[in-house]
XYZ file of C-alpha atoms in Angstrom:
695
model
C -0.513 14.407 12.055
C -1.390 14.878 8.345
C -0.405 12.282 5.719
C 0.491 13.585 2.266
C -1.685 11.851 -0.362
C -0.592 13.928 -3.329
C 2.854 15.260 -4.319
C 1.650 18.904 -4.378
C -0.926 20.726 -2.282
C -2.279 22.470 -5.443
C -3.616 21.006 -8.569
C -1.938 23.700 -10.577
C 1.495 22.740 -9.224
C 0.661 19.031 -10.017
C -0.126 20.013 -13.617
C 3.103 21.961 -14.006
C 5.045 19.070 -12.631
C 3.490 16.679 -15.028
C 4.074 19.069 -17.907
C 7.721 19.568 -16.979
C 8.349 15.842 -16.665
C 6.731 15.156 -20.021
C 9.378 17.514 -21.585
C 12.342 15.987 -19.630
C 11.401 12.267 -19.897
C 12.317 11.745 -23.533
C 15.787 12.967 -22.876
C 16.078 10.961 -19.632
C 14.860 7.789 -21.254
C 17.230 8.196 -24.277
C 20.215 8.910 -22.019
C 19.384 5.876 -19.863
C 19.124 3.597 -22.853
C 22.287 4.942 -24.433
C 24.297 4.298 -21.321
C 22.618 0.946 -20.860
C 23.702 -0.124 -24.244
C 27.370 0.532 -23.238
C 27.147 -1.564 -19.934
C 26.350 -5.166 -20.443
C 25.410 -7.604 -17.725
C 27.345 -10.949 -17.392
C 24.228 -12.747 -18.843
C 24.369 -10.539 -21.988
C 28.093 -11.042 -22.347
C 27.554 -14.751 -22.073
C 24.890 -14.663 -24.844
C 27.073 -12.511 -27.039
C 30.056 -14.800 -26.703
C 28.078 -17.829 -27.644
C 26.643 -16.043 -30.719
C 28.673 -13.001 -31.793
C 26.249 -12.381 -34.703
C 23.223 -12.587 -32.358
C 20.217 -10.345 -32.647
C 21.167 -8.783 -29.257
C 24.469 -7.592 -30.604
C 22.985 -6.264 -33.806
C 20.407 -4.293 -31.802
C 23.101 -2.670 -29.711
C 25.138 -1.680 -32.863
C 22.075 -0.062 -34.528
C 20.393 1.373 -31.455
C 23.351 3.240 -29.866
C 23.841 5.694 -32.706
C 20.091 6.240 -32.979
C 19.757 6.885 -29.210
C 22.539 9.471 -29.495
C 20.896 11.345 -32.373
C 17.490 11.433 -30.592
C 19.098 12.484 -27.343
C 20.716 15.511 -29.061
C 17.307 16.383 -30.523
C 15.490 16.238 -27.340
C 17.948 18.390 -25.334
C 16.159 21.769 -25.920
C 12.770 20.305 -24.704
C 14.527 18.806 -21.667
C 16.088 22.169 -20.800
C 12.817 23.876 -20.833
C 11.209 21.223 -18.773
C 14.045 21.421 -16.261
C 13.600 25.152 -15.839
C 9.906 24.441 -14.826
C 10.582 21.282 -12.803
C 13.537 22.374 -10.576
C 11.744 25.171 -8.675
C 8.737 23.020 -8.133
C 10.857 20.559 -6.034
C 11.110 23.046 -3.191
C 7.381 22.759 -2.541
C 6.953 19.064 -3.241
C 5.842 16.762 -0.531
C 8.517 14.501 0.916
C 6.475 11.296 0.368
C 3.332 9.943 -1.192
C 0.896 8.048 1.005
C -1.378 5.732 -0.860
C -3.946 3.274 0.467
C -6.337 0.735 -0.976
C -9.686 0.419 0.636
C -10.248 -3.340 1.548
C -13.236 -4.949 -0.156
C -15.972 -6.677 1.716
C -14.397 -10.152 1.689
C -11.084 -8.865 3.094
C -12.808 -6.825 5.708
C -14.653 -9.842 6.988
C -11.496 -11.917 7.126
C -9.582 -9.165 8.868
C -7.153 -8.766 5.998
C -6.037 -5.650 4.231
C -5.641 -3.735 7.373
C -8.811 -4.583 9.102
C -6.880 -6.035 11.994
C -5.249 -2.818 12.769
C -8.396 -1.177 14.163
C -9.612 -4.291 15.983
C -9.481 -4.882 19.697
C -6.072 -5.646 21.259
C -5.928 -9.035 22.723
C -5.026 -9.063 26.391
C -2.255 -11.701 25.847
C -0.599 -9.546 23.165
C 0.093 -10.259 19.507
C 2.992 -11.060 17.112
C 4.077 -9.010 14.127
C 6.275 -9.869 11.081
C 8.761 -7.352 9.703
C 10.893 -7.553 6.517
C 13.662 -5.521 5.020
C 15.046 -5.778 1.460
C 17.386 -3.747 -0.780
C 15.835 -4.210 -4.340
C 18.219 -2.123 -6.386
C 15.613 -0.404 -8.577
C 17.920 2.200 -9.988
C 17.565 3.595 -13.502
C 18.561 0.802 -15.927
C 21.888 2.163 -16.788
C 22.938 2.550 -13.213
C 21.557 -0.873 -12.095
C 23.773 -2.580 -14.624
C 26.870 -1.625 -12.660
C 25.426 -4.065 -10.129
C 24.979 -6.659 -12.926
C 21.240 -6.062 -12.980
C 19.017 -4.920 -15.953
C 15.538 -4.252 -17.018
C 14.502 -2.334 -14.000
C 10.763 -2.007 -14.873
C 10.385 -5.740 -15.402
C 12.168 -6.393 -12.099
C 9.948 -4.002 -10.248
C 6.843 -5.829 -11.376
C 8.304 -9.158 -10.722
C 9.515 -8.133 -7.280
C 6.094 -7.041 -6.157
C 4.517 -10.335 -7.442
C 7.138 -12.509 -5.599
C 6.729 -10.577 -2.328
C 2.894 -10.732 -2.186
C 2.938 -14.412 -3.474
C 5.185 -15.505 -0.627
C 3.396 -13.346 2.048
C -0.020 -14.503 1.075
C 0.709 -18.248 0.634
C -1.349 -20.801 2.481
C -0.472 -21.713 6.011
C -0.453 -25.366 7.161
C -0.691 -26.247 10.926
C -0.326 -29.658 12.282
C -1.288 -30.422 15.892
C -0.380 -33.756 17.580
C -1.301 -34.959 20.925
C 0.479 -38.075 22.424
C 0.680 -39.999 25.628
C 4.238 -38.708 26.174
C 3.202 -35.039 25.553
C 5.784 -34.788 22.711
C 5.215 -32.524 19.730
C 6.175 -31.950 16.161
C 8.631 -29.109 15.612
C 7.802 -25.802 14.042
C 9.409 -27.006 10.862
C 10.211 -24.437 8.177
C 8.209 -23.805 5.160
C 10.745 -25.386 2.791
C 11.658 -28.231 5.158
C 8.032 -29.572 5.103
C 8.123 -29.590 1.383
C 10.957 -31.977 1.337
C 9.064 -34.261 3.633
C 5.886 -34.133 1.611
C 7.767 -34.796 -1.662
C 9.094 -38.119 -0.442
C 5.800 -39.927 -0.691
C 3.177 -37.960 -2.615
C 5.022 -35.311 -4.695
C 3.402 -32.503 -2.844
C 5.421 -29.338 -3.251
C 3.480 -26.679 -1.550
C 5.593 -25.473 1.316
C 3.888 -24.419 4.486
C 5.464 -21.677 6.461
C 5.506 -23.300 9.825
C 4.009 -26.023 11.916
C 2.365 -25.075 15.223
C 2.019 -27.692 17.959
C 0.194 -27.860 21.179
C 3.464 -28.083 23.027
C 5.619 -25.538 21.239
C 8.584 -26.023 18.819
C 11.060 -28.909 18.984
C 14.335 -29.640 17.372
C 13.293 -31.986 14.710
C 11.287 -31.840 11.447
C 8.805 -34.397 10.379
C 8.324 -36.496 7.268
C 5.587 -38.765 6.149
C 5.361 -42.267 7.489
C 5.263 -44.655 4.551
C 4.700 -47.723 6.851
C 1.361 -48.639 8.395
C 1.078 -46.468 11.483
C -0.344 -49.394 13.507
C 2.125 -52.255 13.112
C 5.940 -52.174 13.028
C 7.859 -52.731 9.845
C 8.735 -56.426 10.661
C 4.947 -57.303 10.933
C 3.280 -58.715 7.908
C 0.384 -56.949 6.428
C -1.835 -59.949 7.117
C -1.357 -59.457 10.821
C -2.497 -55.929 10.727
C -6.249 -55.456 11.598
C -6.349 -52.380 9.268
C -4.906 -53.901 6.152
C -7.375 -55.523 3.846
C -6.056 -58.300 1.666
C -4.218 -56.983 -1.397
C -4.177 -53.475 -0.094
C -0.700 -51.987 -0.534
C -1.356 -48.393 -1.364
C -0.278 -46.393 1.724
C -2.097 -43.316 0.443
C -5.469 -45.137 0.702
C -7.578 -44.988 3.766
C -5.994 -47.583 6.253
C -9.412 -49.141 6.735
C -10.638 -49.737 3.123
C -9.191 -49.502 -0.382
C -9.849 -46.332 -2.315
C -12.528 -48.080 -4.472
C -14.662 -49.257 -1.445
C -15.678 -46.471 0.963
C -19.123 -47.686 2.016
C -17.885 -50.356 4.383
C -15.286 -48.171 6.128
C -16.288 -47.854 9.843
C -14.614 -44.416 9.881
C -16.846 -43.054 7.033
C -20.109 -44.923 7.499
C -22.789 -43.779 9.916
C -23.390 -47.421 11.043
C -20.193 -47.384 12.926
C -21.586 -45.187 15.665
C -22.377 -46.506 19.058
C -25.110 -45.439 21.388
C -23.152 -42.414 22.593
C -22.925 -41.085 19.058
C -19.198 -41.901 18.696
C -17.615 -44.075 16.066
C -16.420 -47.414 17.226
C -12.603 -47.583 16.846
C -11.732 -50.305 14.337
C -8.585 -50.876 16.382
C -10.416 -51.436 19.644
C -13.331 -53.370 18.215
C -16.359 -53.732 20.554
C -14.374 -51.967 23.289
C -15.162 -48.587 22.081
C -13.536 -45.979 24.205
C -15.672 -43.173 25.493
C -12.602 -40.998 25.275
C -10.505 -41.388 22.108
C -7.167 -42.941 22.748
C -4.151 -40.705 22.092
C -2.331 -43.934 21.081
C -4.692 -44.926 18.398
C -3.604 -43.566 15.041
C -7.087 -43.447 13.795
C -8.472 -41.018 16.297
C -8.265 -37.756 14.445
C -8.128 -35.822 17.793
C -4.550 -36.851 17.974
C -3.472 -35.434 14.639
C -5.075 -32.372 13.051
C -3.962 -30.522 9.880
C -5.434 -27.219 8.953
C -4.775 -25.377 5.583
C -5.665 -21.807 5.276
C -5.152 -19.278 2.517
C -6.112 -15.738 2.022
C -8.897 -15.018 -0.460
C -7.681 -14.063 -3.997
C -8.067 -10.574 -5.235
C -10.758 -10.655 -8.008
C -10.098 -6.958 -8.871
C -7.654 -5.953 -11.507
C -8.036 -2.312 -10.773
C -6.067 -0.728 -8.049
C -7.655 2.377 -6.411
C -5.429 5.049 -4.974
C -6.192 8.382 -3.262
C -6.336 11.784 -4.847
C -6.442 11.835 -8.667
C -4.485 8.658 -9.028
C -5.934 5.365 -10.137
C -3.662 2.401 -10.961
C -4.437 -0.671 -13.037
C -2.850 -3.866 -11.915
C -2.176 -5.763 -15.136
C -1.486 -9.501 -15.363
C -2.458 -12.318 -13.251
C -1.535 -12.728 -9.622
C 1.103 -15.325 -10.320
C 4.750 -14.650 -10.981
C 6.039 -15.029 -14.564
C 8.561 -17.503 -13.235
C 6.259 -18.994 -10.606
C 6.497 -22.621 -11.910
C 10.169 -22.511 -11.778
C 10.417 -20.898 -8.402
C 7.406 -22.492 -6.684
C 5.508 -19.218 -6.268
C 1.882 -19.565 -5.119
C -0.914 -18.985 -7.557
C -4.577 -18.550 -6.532
C -7.562 -19.050 -8.742
C -10.917 -17.775 -7.665
C -12.771 -20.859 -8.939
C -10.634 -23.463 -7.099
C -12.393 -25.318 -4.507
C -9.330 -27.138 -3.188
C -5.865 -26.023 -2.341
C -4.502 -26.733 -5.824
C -1.349 -24.981 -7.063
C 0.355 -25.670 -10.219
C 3.760 -27.069 -10.938
C 6.047 -27.021 -7.946
C 3.290 -25.664 -5.785
C 0.748 -28.492 -5.726
C -0.821 -29.545 -2.547
C -3.552 -32.007 -3.297
C -3.895 -34.101 -0.222
C -2.133 -34.584 3.187
C -2.856 -37.636 5.166
C -4.037 -36.914 8.604
C -1.536 -39.607 10.001
C 1.439 -38.240 8.282
C 4.291 -37.928 10.641
C 7.794 -36.587 9.813
C 11.028 -37.219 11.506
C 13.871 -35.641 9.502
C 15.778 -32.699 11.126
C 14.345 -29.401 9.933
C 15.831 -26.221 8.633
C 14.440 -24.086 11.416
C 17.006 -24.441 14.158
C 17.901 -23.183 17.481
C 21.514 -22.858 18.332
C 22.659 -23.565 21.888
C 20.519 -21.636 24.347
C 18.925 -19.652 21.496
C 15.315 -18.573 22.310
C 13.941 -18.295 18.768
C 13.985 -20.148 15.464
C 16.098 -19.086 12.507
C 16.251 -20.286 8.954
C 17.237 -19.700 5.387
C 13.878 -19.573 3.537
C 12.895 -19.528 -0.165
C 9.832 -17.635 0.589
C 8.809 -14.407 2.421
C 7.125 -15.138 5.655
C 3.348 -15.836 5.565
C 1.173 -13.007 6.942
C 3.954 -10.497 6.528
C 2.755 -7.214 8.276
C 5.459 -4.654 7.432
C 7.826 -4.333 4.458
C 10.682 -1.846 4.254
C 12.444 -1.492 0.978
C 15.597 0.444 -0.095
C 16.852 1.643 -3.499
C 13.398 2.073 -5.114
C 14.791 5.018 -7.006
C 13.259 4.783 -10.498
C 9.826 6.574 -10.718
C 8.216 4.188 -13.173
C 9.508 1.227 -11.214
C 7.990 2.656 -8.048
C 4.606 2.929 -9.717
C 4.730 -0.682 -10.970
C 5.988 -1.957 -7.592
C 3.320 -0.147 -5.655
C 0.551 -1.537 -7.763
C 1.701 -5.056 -7.013
C 2.217 -4.484 -3.307
C -1.252 -2.852 -2.938
C -2.770 -6.209 -3.556
C -1.495 -7.293 -0.228
C -0.576 -4.131 1.655
C -3.313 -1.562 2.001
C -0.987 1.287 3.207
C 2.177 2.325 1.218
C 4.490 5.188 1.794
C 6.586 5.673 -1.455
C 8.326 8.209 -3.695
C 10.145 9.342 -0.404
C 12.723 12.115 -0.451
C 13.616 15.239 -2.210
C 14.786 16.311 -5.712
C 16.812 19.296 -6.736
C 17.861 21.727 -4.040
C 15.989 21.744 -0.686
C 17.011 22.466 2.899
C 19.699 20.233 4.174
C 20.387 18.874 0.649
C 23.189 21.215 -0.216
C 23.897 19.414 -3.456
C 21.498 18.822 -6.258
C 19.593 15.568 -5.860
C 19.071 13.545 -9.039
C 17.480 10.684 -7.091
C 15.231 10.555 -4.086
C 15.746 8.454 -0.938
C 14.782 5.172 -2.517
C 12.766 4.258 0.637
C 9.463 2.506 0.592
C 7.330 1.314 3.481
C 4.250 -0.968 3.070
C 1.978 -1.951 5.903
C -1.063 -4.084 6.624
C -2.041 -1.697 9.453
C -3.113 1.879 9.203
C -0.379 4.447 9.164
C -1.129 7.387 11.555
C 1.859 9.635 11.036
C 4.973 9.791 8.968
C 8.086 11.838 8.560
C 11.102 11.947 6.293
C 14.470 13.384 7.130
C 17.465 13.796 4.720
C 21.031 13.017 5.823
C 23.013 16.209 5.218
C 26.530 14.762 5.074
C 26.518 12.538 1.931
C 29.743 12.358 -0.080
C 30.759 11.373 -3.524
C 28.230 9.682 -5.729
C 26.025 9.035 -2.612
C 25.417 12.732 -2.362
C 23.428 12.637 -5.645
C 20.718 10.688 -3.853
C 18.553 12.076 -0.992
C 19.417 9.209 1.364
C 17.692 9.605 4.778
C 15.226 8.111 7.293
C 11.581 7.520 7.034
C 9.646 7.320 10.303
C 6.072 5.987 10.617
C 3.619 5.405 13.440
C 1.153 2.579 12.796
C -2.090 1.684 14.593
C -2.116 -2.033 15.494
C -5.054 -2.237 17.884
C -7.269 -0.723 20.571
C -7.288 -1.672 24.309
C -10.289 -2.340 26.472
C -9.925 1.179 27.883
C -10.133 2.643 24.304
C -6.386 3.482 24.169
C -4.701 3.138 20.789
C -2.012 0.549 20.542
C 0.610 1.758 18.264
C 4.044 0.780 16.861
C 6.919 2.877 15.483
C 8.845 1.924 12.349
C 11.963 3.378 10.931
C 13.152 2.674 7.393
C 16.786 3.987 6.437
C 19.602 3.611 4.018
C 23.036 4.760 5.177
C 26.080 6.060 3.252
C 27.524 3.321 1.109
C 31.053 4.380 0.190
C 33.647 2.109 2.011
C 36.036 3.649 4.478
C 33.545 6.558 5.320
C 32.873 5.235 8.822
C 32.618 8.758 10.345
C 29.853 9.636 7.855
C 27.803 6.709 8.749
C 28.338 7.294 12.513
C 27.094 10.821 12.097
C 24.058 9.507 10.310
C 23.388 7.013 13.050
C 23.562 9.888 15.619
C 20.920 11.723 13.404
C 18.803 8.564 13.151
C 18.594 8.292 16.902
C 17.907 11.938 17.361
C 15.209 12.173 14.756
C 13.537 9.036 15.958
C 13.242 10.478 19.433
C 11.805 13.681 18.189
C 9.338 11.901 15.950
C 8.052 9.674 18.802
C 7.717 12.747 21.061
C 5.877 14.907 18.490
C 3.587 12.088 17.301
C 2.575 11.266 20.815
C 1.432 14.734 21.654
C -2.387 15.258 21.585
C -3.757 18.325 19.826
C -4.221 21.490 21.887
C -7.396 21.590 23.766
C -8.172 17.921 23.323
C -7.890 15.325 26.137
C -7.147 11.933 24.763
C -5.727 8.805 26.427
C -2.144 8.226 25.983
C -1.081 5.745 23.238
C 0.196 2.324 24.226
C 3.535 1.541 22.374
C 3.786 -2.050 21.334
C 7.064 -2.003 19.424
C 9.850 0.308 18.011
C 11.727 -1.307 15.063
C 14.429 -0.047 12.680
C 14.724 -1.640 9.286
C 17.187 -0.940 6.484
C 20.495 -1.203 4.644
C 23.200 0.221 7.061
C 26.067 -0.473 4.719
C 28.397 -1.873 7.392
C 28.792 -5.356 8.839
C 29.552 -6.619 12.273
C 32.812 -8.552 11.371
C 34.863 -6.091 9.286
C 37.754 -4.520 11.214
C 37.121 -1.373 9.042
C 33.692 -1.081 10.445
C 34.671 -0.993 14.175
C 33.236 2.483 14.736
C 29.803 1.568 13.517
C 29.851 -1.716 15.382
C 30.450 0.096 18.755
C 27.819 2.859 18.178
C 25.216 3.739 20.750
C 22.578 2.498 18.386
C 23.245 -1.099 19.538
C 22.853 -0.242 23.199
C 19.376 1.282 22.522
C 18.251 -1.295 19.946
C 18.903 -4.964 19.868
C 20.250 -6.975 16.835
C 18.932 -10.625 16.907
C 22.009 -11.832 14.865
C 24.691 -10.115 16.956
C 26.630 -11.330 20.025
C 28.643 -8.273 20.330
C 30.838 -5.719 18.455
C 32.805 -7.706 15.830
C 31.065 -11.020 16.746
C 27.925 -12.400 14.992
C 26.021 -15.499 16.006
C 27.280 -18.655 14.176
C 23.997 -18.883 12.213
C 23.997 -15.255 10.999
C 24.303 -14.942 7.225
C 25.697 -12.339 4.971
C 23.099 -10.420 2.912
C 25.323 -8.882 0.161
C 25.564 -11.190 -2.820
C 28.479 -11.190 -5.299
C 27.043 -9.393 -8.355
C 29.143 -11.312 -10.806
C 27.440 -14.612 -9.952
C 23.794 -13.537 -9.996
C 22.975 -15.361 -13.178
C 24.699 -18.660 -12.375
C 22.475 -21.719 -12.648
C 23.351 -22.625 -9.076
C 21.620 -19.524 -7.753
C 19.078 -18.745 -10.460
C 15.922 -19.665 -8.463
C 14.926 -19.156 -4.845
C 15.191 -22.809 -4.059
C 18.691 -23.182 -5.696
C 19.920 -19.997 -3.908
C 18.612 -21.301 -0.687
C 20.533 -24.598 -1.025
C 23.680 -22.677 -1.849
C 23.259 -20.403 1.240
C 22.888 -23.538 3.474
C 26.266 -24.806 2.382
C 29.475 -23.263 3.661
C 31.369 -23.699 0.328
C 28.445 -22.210 -1.550
C 28.483 -19.030 0.799
C 32.037 -18.548 0.016
C 31.321 -18.709 -3.693
C 28.356 -16.336 -3.894
C 28.478 -13.946 -0.880
C 30.620 -10.812 -0.425
C 33.017 -11.201 2.399
C 34.579 -8.630 4.718
C 37.846 -7.238 3.226
C 39.750 -7.669 6.543
C 42.289 -10.490 6.785
C 41.492 -10.904 10.433
C 39.201 -13.764 11.515
C 35.697 -13.157 12.902
C 35.514 -14.651 16.321
C 32.342 -16.529 15.525
C 33.252 -17.796 12.077
C 34.773 -21.111 13.158
C 37.074 -21.068 10.114
C 40.526 -20.780 11.653
C 43.326 -22.457 9.919
C 42.008 -22.185 6.489
C 44.454 -20.947 3.870
C 42.210 -18.234 2.633
C 40.510 -16.941 5.936
C 36.974 -15.710 5.272
C 35.280 -13.808 8.004
C 31.932 -15.191 9.263
C 29.275 -16.034 6.699
C 29.578 -12.975 4.520
C 28.850 -9.271 4.849
C 25.525 -8.709 6.780
C 24.560 -5.098 5.958
C 20.792 -5.380 6.066
C 19.488 -5.141 9.515
C 16.203 -5.267 11.646
C 16.691 -3.922 15.077
C 14.143 -3.578 17.929
C 14.065 -1.559 21.046
C 12.123 -2.114 24.263
C 12.826 1.121 26.167
C 9.895 3.128 24.906
C 7.281 0.353 24.929
C 4.517 0.066 27.466
C 5.623 -0.728 30.942
C 5.477 -4.398 31.911
C 5.127 -5.435 28.234
C 7.682 -7.754 26.788
C 9.146 -8.329 23.391
C 10.346 -11.711 22.239
C 11.787 -12.875 18.854
C 9.838 -15.836 17.554
C 11.854 -16.348 14.304
C 14.450 -14.776 12.090
C 14.765 -15.478 8.410
C 17.155 -14.941 5.591
C 15.133 -14.972 2.386
C 16.148 -16.066 -1.131
C 12.838 -15.492 -3.002
C 14.222 -12.507 -4.892
C 16.999 -14.524 -6.483
C 18.041 -13.015 -9.846
C 16.260 -9.731 -9.110
C 18.574 -8.081 -6.700
C 22.106 -8.316 -5.211
C 20.889 -8.571 -1.610
C 19.246 -11.198 0.507
C 16.069 -10.116 2.360
C 15.808 -10.433 6.092
C 12.618 -10.975 8.128
C 11.914 -11.119 11.844
C 8.641 -12.128 13.785
C 8.282 -10.323 16.979
C 5.888 -11.332 19.788
C 4.530 -8.563 22.006
C 3.235 -9.973 25.255
C 1.401 -7.936 27.944
C 1.622 -10.432 30.763
C -2.211 -10.658 30.944
C -4.241 -13.734 30.270
C -7.215 -14.256 27.935
C -10.414 -13.651 30.026
C-alpha cells in the first residue's frame, strides 16, 4: 500500500514533464482564451446589452485577433513539447497524494487529522461526508455551462468550503420539569431566530439537547421569562423600575452590576450556592428546573476551530504551495461566510456573520428548517453552509491543472490529506482514445489515507471519451480499538458517463464500479507476506459522486434498477422511480445562475425551499410522466419530483464489522457554492454505533 506523493518516480522524468508543459502551455492558454472570447456567459451578454460600447466589448474585439496571431506563433513550440509530453504520460502516477502536517495547536485540539489515529470510542462515532460537482473545466469549456473565470472560481470554491466546514458550533442544552427539549434546529434556522431581537447573524450548524431532536425550532423570548405577557412589569420581582431593555440582565440594568445577586459574591449562602432571587430566603439546595435564572437549565456553548496563522502551505516531495489572501471569502460579507481573526477574544464575525451575545435564557419556538417527514429517522434540510466538522469531501470535474493547484491550497487549510490530479492523460491501458482531460476527481480527508487506487472506465463515448472518467477508491484510518486493531473506512469517488440516452454505458460503468470496489477492499485488507497483524475493523463503506442519472426519469429506468441499489442505500430514495418527498434535485438550470434571486447562498436556499422557485431554477426530468412522489398531479405542465437529482451519497453495511450499525443522522442539500457551479452539493452525517457502552 504505497501512496504516490509525486507524479513521477524519477526526478529526471519530472523535469522533462515540466519542460514539455512549459512549451505546450502558451499554446494551450492562448487557445483557451481565444475560444473563451467567442463564448459569452449570460452575465457578460447582459453587460454588453446594457452598454454596447463597454470596455468588455472593446477588449473582446481587440483581444481575439491578437490571441489568434500569438496562437499561430506558438504552435511549433507546442508541437515539440507535445512530442516530449505524450510518451511520459504512460509512466505518470494515476494520482497525487499531498498532506499537510498539523501544527502544534491543531494536534492538541485533535484537528487536521489528529483524531484519525486516536482511540476508537466504544460507543462509536459519527462522520460527515460531502459530494459536489464544481465544473472546474478550462475556461472556454466551462462557458458552455454558463460559467467563467475558472481560476478565480477554484480559489473561491476552496474558501467557501473551508469557511463553511470550520464555522463555530453552537449547542444549547435545556432541562425542564416535563423533560422536553429544543429541536436540533438547522444552522440557518437559528439565524432567523437570533435576528429577531438582537441582529445576530452567525448561524450555528445544529442545536443538541439532552433529550434528542424535536420537530420545532426555537426563537428568542422577548418577554420576561418569569411573568406572563399580561402581567405588568411592576409585579415582576425581577424587573427594576424603569428597566425595559430585554437584553439586560433580568436582575439589574446594564449600568448597575454590583448589586446583582447573580453576579455578586454576597449572594452566596452557607452552602456556597447563590440565593435564587426568585425564591428569596428559601434558597433551594438543588436548583429548580422551573426557575429561569438557574443556569443549569439552559446552557449555551460556542466553539470554533483555531485559525490557521500560517500563510505557507507545505506539501510532500519537492512541492511547496503558498496560500495567498486571507482566510475569508471575497464575497464573505454578502454570503455570510465565517471569518476568523487570530487576535479576536470573542466570537465576532463581520457583516452578516456577527454573533456578539446570546442570552442564556433565549428560547425559540418557530418551526425549523430541519425536518423529519412521516416516520423518517433522520433530519434533512436545505442549508446555505457546508456542515460543520466536515470529515470527507469528494469533488468532480476538477479538470484544469491550475485550478486544481489553487483549490488544493485552500482545502489544505482544513483537510490535511488530499488526493488530486487523478486520472490519465494521452494513451494508456484501457483508455483507447487520447485523453485530453484527467478524471476530474478529488478526495479530501481529515483522517489519514492508508491506500488508494484509480480505475478508468473503458467505455466512454462521444465528448465524454476525451476525459479519463473513472473511480477513485480510498481507505482511511479513523481510529484504533482497545485491542490495537485499526478502524478503517472505505470511500469511493466517481463520475459516470454524462450523455443522455446512454443508459447501457452507465450500467456497464456501475458494474465495473462494484467489481473494482470489491477488489480494492480485498487487496487493501490483505496483510504483507510474513507479517501477522490484526484484521482491520471496517466502520463504513460510502460511494460519493455525480452518477448522471436521476431516480424519476423514465429514460433512466435501467440505472434506477441496477444492483448498486441493493448493495448500497440511498437516503433520498424510496424505490426505483420514486424519491422521498423532501428529496431535491441537484442540477441547476445554467441559464439562471446569475439571476439576483439565486446569486448568494442565502437567496438560493430560499428559492430551493419554495416549490415555484425550484421549477424556475432546477433542471427537471425530460419525461412527461409524473413522479409518484412529486404530489404535482393535475398541473398543466407536469414536472416530476423536485428536479433531477444526479449527485449521490450511498452507504453500504454489508462489509462493516459484525454487530456494528450505521444510522443516518442528517442529510443536507447545500447552496453555499451559489454562482460558482451549476450543481448543488449534498452532505450526509453517518453515525457508526458498536452496541457497546462507554466504560
